[in-house]
Short mmCIF file of C-alpha atoms in Angstrom, two decimals:
data_model
loop_
_atom_site.label_atom_id
_atom_site.label_comp_id
_atom_site.label_asym_id
_atom_site.label_seq_id
_atom_site.Cartn_x
_atom_site.Cartn_y
_atom_site.Cartn_z
CA MET A 1487 92.44 179.08 20.61
CA SER A 1488 95.63 181.02 21.37
CA ARG A 1489 96.17 178.74 24.35
CA PHE A 1490 96.62 175.75 22.02
CA ARG A 1491 99.38 177.54 20.12
CA PHE A 1492 101.76 176.70 22.97
CA ILE A 1493 100.61 173.13 23.54
CA ILE A 1494 101.67 171.78 20.14
CA PRO A 1495 105.34 172.91 20.39
CA LEU A 1496 105.46 171.69 23.99
CA PHE A 1497 104.08 168.28 22.98
CA ALA A 1498 106.63 168.04 20.12
CA ALA A 1499 109.48 168.87 22.51
CA LEU A 1500 108.32 166.20 24.96
CA LEU A 1501 108.16 163.56 22.23
CA THR A 1502 111.68 164.43 21.12
CA ALA A 1503 112.96 164.19 24.69
CA CYS A 1504 111.31 160.82 25.22
CA ALA A 1505 112.80 159.47 22.01
CA GLY A 1506 116.32 160.32 23.18
CA GLY A 1507 117.41 162.48 20.28
CA ALA A 1508 120.85 163.97 19.81
CA GLU A 1509 122.22 166.31 17.19
CA LYS A 1510 125.87 166.10 18.22
CA ARG A 1511 127.54 163.88 15.71
CA VAL A 1512 131.19 163.05 16.29
CA ARG A 1513 133.43 162.75 13.25
CA SER A 1514 136.65 161.23 14.52
CA GLU A 1515 139.81 161.93 12.59
CA PRO A 1516 141.28 159.55 11.72
CA PRO A 1517 138.22 157.29 11.78
CA VAL A 1518 138.19 154.93 14.75
CA GLN A 1519 137.79 151.18 14.33
CA TYR A 1520 135.30 150.94 17.20
CA GLN A 1521 134.86 147.18 16.78
CA ARG A 1522 138.37 146.69 18.26
CA TYR A 1523 137.16 148.18 21.56
CA ALA A 1524 133.80 146.42 21.82
CA GLY A 1525 133.13 144.18 24.82
CA PRO A 1526 130.72 141.25 25.11
CA LEU A 1527 127.16 141.38 23.83
CA LEU A 1528 124.73 142.95 26.28
CA PRO A 1529 121.06 141.98 26.70
CA GLU A 1530 120.09 145.61 27.42
CA ILE A 1531 121.49 148.96 28.55
CA PRO A 1532 120.06 151.72 30.73
CA PHE A 1533 119.03 154.73 28.69
CA SER A 1534 117.73 158.14 29.59
CA ARG A 1535 119.42 160.44 27.08
CA LEU A 1536 121.72 160.41 24.10
CA SER A 1537 124.75 162.69 24.43
CA HIS A 1538 126.23 162.28 20.93
CA TRP A 1539 126.87 159.66 18.28
CA ASP A 1540 129.10 158.55 15.41
CA GLU A 1541 128.60 156.26 12.46
CA ALA A 1542 130.95 153.28 12.87
CA GLY A 1543 130.34 151.54 9.55
CA PRO A 1544 127.51 150.19 7.44
CA GLY A 1545 124.78 149.23 9.89
CA GLU A 1546 126.80 150.27 12.97
CA ILE A 1547 126.72 153.35 15.17
CA VAL A 1548 128.36 154.37 18.43
CA VAL A 1549 126.25 156.24 20.96
CA TRP A 1550 127.46 158.06 24.06
CA THR A 1551 124.82 158.02 26.78
CA ARG A 1552 126.95 160.05 29.18
CA VAL A 1553 130.57 161.08 29.64
CA GLY A 1554 132.79 158.02 29.62
CA ARG A 1555 130.04 155.61 28.53
CA ALA A 1556 129.64 154.55 24.90
CA TYR A 1557 128.06 151.60 23.14
CA LEU A 1558 128.45 150.05 19.71
CA LEU A 1559 125.00 149.35 18.24
CA ARG A 1560 124.78 146.98 15.31
CA LEU A 1561 121.61 147.33 13.29
CA GLU A 1562 119.65 144.60 11.54
CA GLN A 1563 120.35 146.26 8.19
CA PRO A 1564 122.30 149.31 7.01
CA CYS A 1565 120.48 152.51 7.92
CA TRP A 1566 121.20 154.60 4.82
CA ALA A 1567 119.85 157.85 6.30
CA LEU A 1568 122.68 157.84 8.89
CA GLU A 1569 125.24 158.89 6.28
CA HIS A 1570 123.64 162.31 5.84
CA SER A 1571 121.76 162.64 9.09
CA VAL A 1572 122.62 165.14 11.78
CA MET A 1573 119.85 164.10 14.19
CA LEU A 1574 119.53 160.62 15.66
CA ARG A 1575 116.89 159.25 17.99
CA ILE A 1576 116.73 156.03 19.93
CA GLY A 1577 113.25 154.61 20.33
CA ALA A 1578 113.21 153.14 23.83
CA ARG A 1579 110.06 153.46 25.90
CA THR A 1580 111.13 151.73 29.09
CA GLY A 1581 114.36 153.50 30.08
CA ARG A 1582 116.27 150.49 28.73
CA VAL A 1583 117.44 149.75 25.19
CA ARG A 1584 117.07 146.14 24.09
CA PRO A 1585 118.37 144.52 20.90
CA GLY A 1586 115.63 143.10 18.71
CA VAL A 1587 113.04 145.36 20.37
CA ASP A 1588 114.23 148.96 20.11
CA HIS A 1589 115.39 150.98 17.12
CA VAL A 1590 117.27 154.08 16.01
CA GLU A 1591 115.67 156.77 13.86
CA ALA A 1592 117.58 158.86 11.33
CA GLY A 1593 115.41 161.12 9.23
CA THR A 1594 112.34 159.07 8.35
CA GLU A 1595 114.18 155.75 8.52
CA ARG A 1596 113.75 153.40 11.50
CA CYS A 1597 116.39 150.70 11.96
CA ARG A 1598 116.05 147.95 14.55
CA ILE A 1599 118.99 147.33 16.88
CA ARG A 1600 120.46 143.84 16.45
CA SER A 1601 123.17 143.90 19.15
CA ILE A 1602 124.74 146.16 21.80
CA GLN A 1603 128.32 146.16 23.11
CA GLN A 1604 129.93 148.57 25.56
CA LEU A 1605 133.14 150.19 24.35
CA ASP A 1606 136.37 150.22 26.34
CA LEU A 1607 136.96 153.98 26.11
CA ASP A 1608 140.03 153.87 28.36
CA ARG A 1609 141.80 151.53 25.93
CA LEU A 1610 140.62 153.58 22.95
CA GLU A 1611 142.03 156.80 24.46
CA ALA A 1612 145.30 155.07 25.39
CA ASP A 1613 145.71 153.88 21.78
CA ARG A 1614 144.97 157.39 20.48
CA ALA A 1615 147.53 158.91 22.85
CA ALA A 1616 150.15 156.34 21.80
CA ALA A 1617 149.49 157.12 18.13
CA ARG A 1618 150.08 160.85 18.76
CA ARG A 1619 153.48 160.34 20.42
CA PRO A 1620 156.42 161.08 18.12
CA VAL A 1621 158.50 158.10 17.06
CA MET A 1622 162.13 158.38 18.16
CA ARG A 1623 164.63 157.25 15.54
CA GLU A 1624 168.30 156.61 16.14
#
């Protein structure tokens, strides 16, 4: 019986890893208008792990799947648990995330992904850097 004590936590850890969970939530200051940096709609994206995430607006989140790669996910409806959630999971069984098929989980709420767009992080960072530069006045 003591042997089974270790199997349950191991099984729970494997399920969490497969679901692509991340606890790192980014809170950008000032808030970023991610929609300005979104590219064309994508039919699917490769997915193995979730690095961190940020809530972009009602029914929208941004997920970083690795350094320098982020996507805007629009959900079919607002996912109210996102507002207070620290942990987020993406339910993707095939190593690919597909709109209309896969979902995000926040708390006990599951929200289906409606669309996916890659973000232009180079442009976003350039705009942030420009905003930090002091304005010269004559």
